PDB file of C-alpha atoms and ligand atoms in Angstrom:
ATOM      1  CA  MET A   8      82.955 -21.858 -14.760  1.00 53.00           C
ATOM      2  CA  SER A   9      79.208 -21.751 -15.099  1.00 56.00           C
ATOM      3  CA  GLN A  10      77.326 -23.918 -12.687  1.00 57.00           C
ATOM      4  CA  THR A  11      74.773 -25.494 -15.011  1.00 66.00           C
ATOM      5  CA  THR A  12      74.502 -28.686 -13.157  1.00 76.00           C
ATOM      6  CA  PRO A  13      71.337 -30.654 -13.709  1.00 75.00           C
ATOM      7  CA  ALA A  14      70.237 -29.613 -10.163  1.00 80.00           C
ATOM      8  CA  THR A  15      70.494 -25.871 -10.983  1.00 80.00           C
ATOM      9  CA  ARG A  16      68.620 -26.409 -14.315  1.00 83.00           C
ATOM     10  CA  LEU A  17      65.885 -28.234 -12.469  1.00 84.00           C
ATOM     11  CA  TYR A  18      65.685 -25.470  -9.951  1.00 85.00           C
ATOM     12  CA  VAL A  19      65.391 -22.822 -12.701  1.00 85.00           C
ATOM     13  CA  TRP A  20      62.741 -24.759 -14.586  1.00 87.00           C
ATOM     14  CA  CYS A  21      60.722 -25.362 -11.391  1.00 77.00           C
ATOM     15  CA  SER A  22      60.821 -21.657 -10.626  1.00 88.00           C
ATOM     16  CA  VAL A  23      59.644 -20.696 -14.147  1.00 87.00           C
ATOM     17  CA  LEU A  24      56.876 -23.210 -13.878  1.00 89.00           C
ATOM     18  CA  VAL A  25      55.760 -21.986 -10.458  1.00 88.00           C
ATOM     19  CA  ILE A  26      55.731 -18.385 -11.726  1.00 87.00           C
ATOM     20  CA  LEU A  27      53.692 -19.416 -14.826  1.00 89.00           C
ATOM     21  CA  VAL A  28      51.181 -21.307 -12.759  1.00 88.00           C
ATOM     22  CA  VAL A  29      50.696 -18.361 -10.400  1.00 87.00           C
ATOM     23  CA  VAL A  30      50.288 -15.869 -13.307  1.00 87.00           C
ATOM     24  CA  VAL A  31      47.874 -18.090 -15.196  1.00 87.00           C
ATOM     25  CA  THR A  32      45.819 -18.801 -12.062  1.00 86.00           C
ATOM     26  CA  GLY A  33      45.668 -15.050 -11.343  1.00 85.00           C
ATOM     27  CA  ILE A  34      44.413 -14.276 -14.876  1.00 83.00           C
ATOM     28  CA  VAL A  35      41.791 -17.054 -14.756  1.00 83.00           C
ATOM     29  CA  LEU A  36      40.559 -15.996 -11.285  1.00 83.00           C
ATOM     30  CA  SER A  37      40.261 -12.384 -12.259  1.00 82.00           C
ATOM     31  CA  LEU A  38      38.357 -13.279 -15.366  1.00 79.00           C
ATOM     32  CA  VAL A  39      36.008 -15.607 -13.463  1.00 75.00           C
ATOM     33  CA  SER A  40      35.355 -13.041 -10.706  1.00 76.00           C
ATOM     34  CA  LYS A  41      34.698 -10.367 -13.296  1.00 71.00           C
ATOM     35  CA  ASN A  42      32.110 -12.570 -15.086  1.00 66.00           C
ATOM     36  CA  HIS A  43      30.698 -13.532 -11.820  1.00 69.00           C
ATOM     37  CA  LYS A  44      30.273  -9.878 -10.886  1.00 65.00           C
ATOM     38  CA  GLN A  45      28.674  -9.067 -14.237  1.00 66.00           C
ATOM     39  CA  LEU A  46      26.315 -12.010 -13.820  1.00 63.00           C
ATOM     40  CA  GLN A  47      25.480 -10.969 -10.268  1.00 66.00           C
ATOM     41  CA  ASP A  48      24.791  -7.360 -11.456  1.00 64.00           C
ATOM     42  CA  ARG A  49      22.532  -8.716 -14.154  1.00 61.00           C
ATOM     43  CA  LEU A  50      20.744 -10.928 -11.644  1.00 58.00           C
ATOM     44  CA  ASP A  51      20.340  -7.973  -9.235  1.00 62.00           C
ATOM     45  CA  LEU A  52      19.037  -5.802 -12.027  1.00 57.00           C
ATOM     46  CA  ALA A  53      16.618  -8.540 -13.111  1.00 56.00           C
ATOM     47  CA  ALA A  54      15.415  -9.062  -9.523  1.00 57.00           C
ATOM     48  CA  HIS A  55      14.994  -5.290  -9.176  1.00 54.00           C
ATOM     49  CA  ASP A  56      13.120  -5.037 -12.498  1.00 48.00           C
ATOM     50  CA  SER A  57      10.716  -7.819 -11.601  1.00 46.00           C
ATOM     51  CA  ASP A  58      10.107  -6.169  -8.175  1.00 45.00           C
ATOM     52  CA  GLY A  59       8.535  -3.312  -9.942  1.00 42.00           C
ATOM     53  CA  GLU A  60       6.008  -5.489 -11.567  1.00 41.00           C
ATOM     54  CA  SER A  61       5.454  -8.005  -8.807  1.00 41.00           C
ATOM     55  CA  GLU A  62       2.983  -7.755  -5.926  1.00 46.00           C
ATOM     56  CA  LEU A  63       3.083  -4.548  -3.976  1.00 51.00           C
ATOM     57  CA  SER A  64       5.340  -4.734  -0.984  1.00 47.00           C
ATOM     58  CA  PRO A  65       4.081  -3.649   2.390  1.00 48.00           C
ATOM     59  CA  PRO A  66       4.592   0.009   2.910  1.00 49.00           C
ATOM     60  CA  SER A  67       6.519  -0.631   6.081  1.00 47.00           C
ATOM     61  CA  ASP A  68       9.343  -2.026   3.963  1.00 44.00           C
ATOM     62  CA  ARG A  69       9.908   1.361   2.355  1.00 47.00           C
ATOM     63  CA  LEU A  70      10.571   2.985   5.687  1.00 45.00           C
ATOM     64  CA  GLU A  71      13.409   0.861   6.993  1.00 42.00           C
ATOM     65  CA  ASP A  72      16.507   3.033   6.509  1.00 43.00           C
ATOM     66  CA  GLY A  73      17.729   6.553   6.520  1.00 41.00           C
ATOM     67  CA  PRO A  74      18.555   9.118   9.249  1.00 43.00           C
ATOM     68  CA  VAL A  75      15.151  10.733   8.729  1.00 45.00           C
ATOM     69  CA  GLU A  76      13.654   7.574  10.230  1.00 47.00           C
ATOM     70  CA  VAL A  77      15.650   7.909  13.405  1.00 48.00           C
ATOM     71  CA  PHE A  78      14.753  11.579  13.809  1.00 50.00           C
ATOM     72  CA  THR A  79      11.012  11.049  13.143  1.00 56.00           C
ATOM     73  CA  ASP A  80      10.966   8.027  15.436  1.00 67.00           C
ATOM     74  CA  LYS A  81      12.173  10.228  18.199  1.00 70.00           C
ATOM     75  CA  THR A  82       9.736  12.988  17.606  1.00 73.00           C
ATOM     76  CA  LEU A  83       7.008  10.473  16.946  1.00 80.00           C
ATOM     77  CA  ASN A  84       7.495   8.942  20.423  1.00 82.00           C
ATOM     78  CA  GLU A  85       7.053  12.369  21.842  1.00 82.00           C
ATOM     79  CA  MET A  86       3.898  12.909  19.933  1.00 84.00           C
ATOM     80  CA  LEU A  87       2.210   9.527  20.040  1.00 86.00           C
ATOM     81  CA  ALA A  88       1.639   7.320  23.058  1.00 84.00           C
ATOM     82  CA  PRO A  89       3.291   3.897  22.529  1.00 79.00           C
ATOM     83  CA  GLY A  90      -0.073   2.118  23.056  1.00 84.00           C
ATOM     84  CA  LEU A  91      -1.554   4.202  20.273  1.00 90.00           C
ATOM     85  CA  GLN A  92       1.400   3.550  17.986  1.00 89.00           C
ATOM     86  CA  GLU A  93       0.683  -0.147  18.229  1.00 90.00           C
ATOM     87  CA  ALA A  94      -3.085   0.227  17.595  1.00 92.00           C
ATOM     88  CA  PRO A  95      -4.355  -1.113  14.255  1.00 93.00           C
ATOM     89  CA  LEU A  96      -4.895   1.330  11.487  1.00 95.00           C
ATOM     90  CA  GLN A  97      -8.635   0.494  11.537  1.00 94.00           C
ATOM     91  CA  ARG A  98      -8.775   2.643  14.704  1.00 94.00           C
ATOM     92  CA  VAL A  99      -8.455   5.697  12.542  1.00 96.00           C
ATOM     93  CA  LEU A 100     -11.208   4.583  10.225  1.00 96.00           C
ATOM     94  CA  ASP A 101     -13.442   3.900  13.173  1.00 95.00           C
ATOM     95  CA  ASP A 102     -13.065   7.360  14.694  1.00 95.00           C
ATOM     96  CA  LEU A 103     -15.119   9.539  12.374  1.00 96.00           C
ATOM     97  CA  ASP A 104     -14.208  12.837  13.969  1.00 96.00           C
ATOM     98  CA  ILE A 105     -10.444  12.246  13.670  1.00 97.00           C
ATOM     99  CA  LEU A 106     -10.894  10.786  10.190  1.00 97.00           C
ATOM    100  CA  GLU A 107     -12.815  13.864   9.072  1.00 97.00           C
ATOM    101  CA  GLU A 108     -10.091  16.172  10.364  1.00 97.00           C
ATOM    102  CA  LEU A 109      -7.450  14.184   8.561  1.00 98.00           C
ATOM    103  CA  VAL A 110      -9.430  14.269   5.316  1.00 97.00           C
ATOM    104  CA  MET A 111      -9.732  18.045   5.508  1.00 97.00           C
ATOM    105  CA  LEU A 112      -5.996  18.334   6.040  1.00 96.00           C
ATOM    106  CA  LEU A 113      -4.716  15.832   3.543  1.00 97.00           C
ATOM    107  CA  ASP A 114      -7.186  15.561   0.624  1.00 97.00           C
ATOM    108  CA  PRO A 115      -7.000  19.100  -0.718  1.00 96.00           C
ATOM    109  CA  GLU A 116      -4.447  19.326  -3.458  1.00 93.00           C
ATOM    110  CA  SER A 117      -1.753  21.874  -2.734  1.00 89.00           C
ATOM    111  CA  PRO A 118       1.484  22.721  -4.443  1.00 89.00           C
ATOM    112  CA  ASN A 119       3.029  23.575  -1.058  1.00 89.00           C
ATOM    113  CA  SER A 120       2.394  20.483   1.006  1.00 91.00           C
ATOM    114  CA  ARG A 121       2.209  16.728   0.637  1.00 95.00           C
ATOM    115  CA  THR A 122      -1.286  15.323   0.329  1.00 96.00           C
ATOM    116  CA  THR A 123      -3.251  12.072   0.207  1.00 97.00           C
ATOM    117  CA  ARG A 124      -1.625  11.574  -3.204  1.00 96.00           C
ATOM    118  CA  HIS A 125       1.842  11.432  -1.623  1.00 96.00           C
ATOM    119  CA  LEU A 126       0.647   9.109   1.091  1.00 96.00           C
ATOM    120  CA  ALA A 127      -0.825   6.739  -1.475  1.00 96.00           C
ATOM    121  CA  ALA A 128       2.311   6.812  -3.544  1.00 95.00           C
ATOM    122  CA  ARG A 129       4.379   6.050  -0.408  1.00 94.00           C
ATOM    123  CA  CYS A 130       2.144   3.014   0.188  1.00 94.00           C
ATOM    124  CA  SER A 131       2.920   1.847  -3.385  1.00 93.00           C
ATOM    125  CA  PHE A 132      -0.465   2.546  -4.871  1.00 96.00           C
ATOM    126  CA  PRO A 133      -0.211   3.234  -8.647  1.00 96.00           C
ATOM    127  CA  ALA A 134      -0.870   6.756  -9.930  1.00 95.00           C
ATOM    128  CA  THR A 135      -3.838   5.584 -11.971  1.00 97.00           C
ATOM    129  CA  TRP A 136      -5.555   4.224  -8.840  1.00 97.00           C
ATOM    130  CA  ILE A 137      -4.820   7.435  -6.893  1.00 96.00           C
ATOM    131  CA  ASN A 138      -6.224   9.471  -9.817  1.00 96.00           C
ATOM    132  CA  TYR A 139      -9.255   7.256  -9.817  1.00 97.00           C
ATOM    133  CA  THR A 140      -9.886   7.792  -6.054  1.00 97.00           C
ATOM    134  CA  TYR A 141      -9.543  11.612  -6.692  1.00 96.00           C
ATOM    135  CA  SER A 142     -12.061  11.384  -9.524  1.00 97.00           C
ATOM    136  CA  MET A 143     -14.517   9.771  -7.111  1.00 96.00           C
ATOM    137  CA  ARG A 144     -13.823  12.439  -4.500  1.00 94.00           C
ATOM    138  CA  ASP A 145     -17.428  13.705  -4.392  1.00 94.00           C
ATOM    139  CA  SER A 146     -18.722  10.459  -3.175  1.00 96.00           C
ATOM    140  CA  LYS A 147     -15.758   9.295  -1.038  1.00 96.00           C
ATOM    141  CA  SER A 148     -12.622  10.874   0.417  1.00 97.00           C
ATOM    142  CA  PRO A 149      -9.444   9.718  -1.336  1.00 97.00           C
ATOM    143  CA  LEU A 150      -7.778   9.543   2.075  1.00 97.00           C
ATOM    144  CA  LYS A 151     -10.472   7.228   3.343  1.00 97.00           C
ATOM    145  CA  ALA A 152     -10.119   5.055   0.235  1.00 97.00           C
ATOM    146  CA  VAL A 153      -6.352   4.884   0.777  1.00 97.00           C
ATOM    147  CA  LEU A 154      -6.619   4.025   4.460  1.00 97.00           C
ATOM    148  CA  GLU A 155      -9.274   1.393   3.680  1.00 97.00           C
ATOM    149  CA  ALA A 156      -7.087  -0.179   1.034  1.00 96.00           C
ATOM    150  CA  VAL A 157      -3.998  -0.183   3.278  1.00 96.00           C
ATOM    151  CA  SER A 158      -5.971  -1.696   6.098  1.00 95.00           C
ATOM    152  CA  ALA A 159      -7.398  -4.414   3.807  1.00 95.00           C
ATOM    153  CA  LYS A 160      -4.086  -5.273   2.169  1.00 93.00           C
ATOM    154  CA  TRP A 161      -1.887  -5.045   5.281  1.00 94.00           C
ATOM    155  CA  PRO A 162      -4.065  -5.654   8.345  1.00 93.00           C
ATOM    156  CA  ASP A 163      -1.062  -5.576  10.623  1.00 93.00           C
ATOM    157  CA  TRP A 164      -0.438  -1.891   9.730  1.00 95.00           C
ATOM    158  CA  THR A 165      -0.522   0.353  12.797  1.00 94.00           C
ATOM    159  CA  VAL A 166      -1.413   3.940  13.632  1.00 95.00           C
ATOM    160  CA  GLY A 167       2.303   4.349  14.440  1.00 93.00           C
ATOM    161  CA  GLN A 168       3.256   3.300  10.905  1.00 94.00           C
ATOM    162  CA  LEU A 169       0.809   5.783   9.425  1.00 95.00           C
ATOM    163  CA  ALA A 170       2.165   8.471  11.696  1.00 94.00           C
ATOM    164  CA  ARG A 171       5.680   7.713  10.643  1.00 93.00           C
ATOM    165  CA  VAL A 172       4.827   8.063   6.967  1.00 94.00           C
ATOM    166  CA  LEU A 173       2.936  11.333   7.623  1.00 95.00           C
ATOM    167  CA  ALA A 174       5.909  12.693   9.677  1.00 92.00           C
ATOM    168  CA  ASP A 175       8.214  11.676   6.917  1.00 91.00           C
ATOM    169  CA  MET A 176       6.060  13.610   4.469  1.00 94.00           C
ATOM    170  CA  GLY A 177       6.456  16.737   6.599  1.00 92.00           C
ATOM    171  CA  ARG A 178       2.778  16.513   7.809  1.00 94.00           C
ATOM    172  CA  ASN A 179       3.257  16.723  11.519  1.00 92.00           C
ATOM    173  CA  ASP A 180       0.007  18.642  11.581  1.00 93.00           C
ATOM    174  CA  ALA A 181      -1.733  15.361  10.619  1.00 96.00           C
ATOM    175  CA  VAL A 182       0.332  13.397  13.144  1.00 94.00           C
ATOM    176  CA  LYS A 183      -0.923  15.751  15.851  1.00 93.00           C
ATOM    177  CA  ILE A 184      -4.475  14.938  14.919  1.00 95.00           C
ATOM    178  CA  LEU A 185      -3.624  11.188  15.018  1.00 94.00           C
ATOM    179  CA  ALA A 186      -2.246  11.770  18.527  1.00 93.00           C
ATOM    180  CA  ARG A 187      -5.687  12.744  19.639  1.00 93.00           C
ATOM    181  CA  LEU A 188      -7.024   9.238  19.132  1.00 92.00           C
ATOM    182  CA  PRO A 189      -7.815   7.539  22.378  1.00 84.00           C
ATOM    183  CA  PRO A 190      -4.684   5.523  23.292  1.00 69.00           C
ATOM    184  CA  ASP A 191      -6.678   2.412  24.147  1.00 66.00           C
ATOM    185  CA  SER A 192      -9.969   1.183  22.791  1.00 55.00           C
ATOM    186  CA  ARG A 193     -11.276   0.656  26.420  1.00 54.00           C
ATOM    187  CA  GLU A 194     -10.693   4.329  27.142  1.00 48.00           C
ATOM    188  CA  ALA A 195     -12.666   5.144  24.087  1.00 47.00           C
ATOM    189  CA  LEU A 196     -15.807   3.641  25.602  1.00 48.00           C
TER     190      LEU A 196
HETATM  191  C1  NAG B  85      -2.892  11.574 -12.614  1.00 97.24           C
HETATM  192  O1  NAG B  85      -3.349  12.871 -12.614  1.00 97.24           O
HETATM  193  C2  NAG B  85      -2.440  13.906 -12.758  1.00 97.24           C
HETATM  194  C3  NAG B  85      -3.081  15.286 -12.690  1.00 97.24           C
HETATM  195  O2  NAG B  85      -4.067  15.336 -11.764  1.00 97.24           O
HETATM  196  C4  NAG B  85      -1.711  13.719 -14.102  1.00 97.24           C
HETATM  197  O3  NAG B  85      -0.665  14.673 -14.256  1.00 97.24           O
HETATM  198  C5  NAG B  85      -1.139  12.343 -14.203  1.00 97.24           C
HETATM  199  O4  NAG B  85      -0.604  12.101 -15.508  1.00 97.24           O
HETATM  200  C6  NAG B  85      -2.167  11.283 -13.900  1.00 97.24           C
HETATM  201  N1  NAG B  85      -1.504  10.028 -13.945  1.00 97.24           N
HETATM  202  C7  NAG B  85      -2.036   8.904 -14.422  1.00 97.24           C
HETATM  203  C8  NAG B  85      -1.163   7.699 -14.407  1.00 97.24           C
HETATM  204  O5  NAG B  85      -3.147   8.880 -14.893  1.00 97.24           O
END
């Protein structure tokens, strides 16, 4: 005797209904999340694209991550006194001897080492502007132009941040020159 009592039939129908609801919900959810992800990707892409055209971001933003950073920070602390690291970038521009030595190291274009061009690119200056400073090289050092522009745009930038970029560029020779700046303006007097 088959037991197709009304209760059994109700049970079967309920089970089928529950399974249907679960399957349909699953399909709908996966479609929604896929669309959401595509939308999110598109938004991310759009945000990223407009980044390129928007206002230049502070150079310090470009130095936030990566194991290189950790390494250079360690060596940097050995090379540069903490007081000097926190000194404003203007200190470099004010010390004409140090500035001149940096100019002689970094301005000459060389296929083997990173130069003022690389420094400027790291600080988000456009290639046309860098080329312009190099075209005016006879009247003003491109490095001086870059440091002045950085100092004007981001007055909070420190000697330590410049040193970090230079170390990251493989120019520890330039960092060593920075290290010779007097650590405190009072000691410079
Ligand atoms: C900048 O100058 C270099 C050569 O010195 C050239 O290859 C490059 O195309 C120039 N870039 C711009 C944007 O003018």
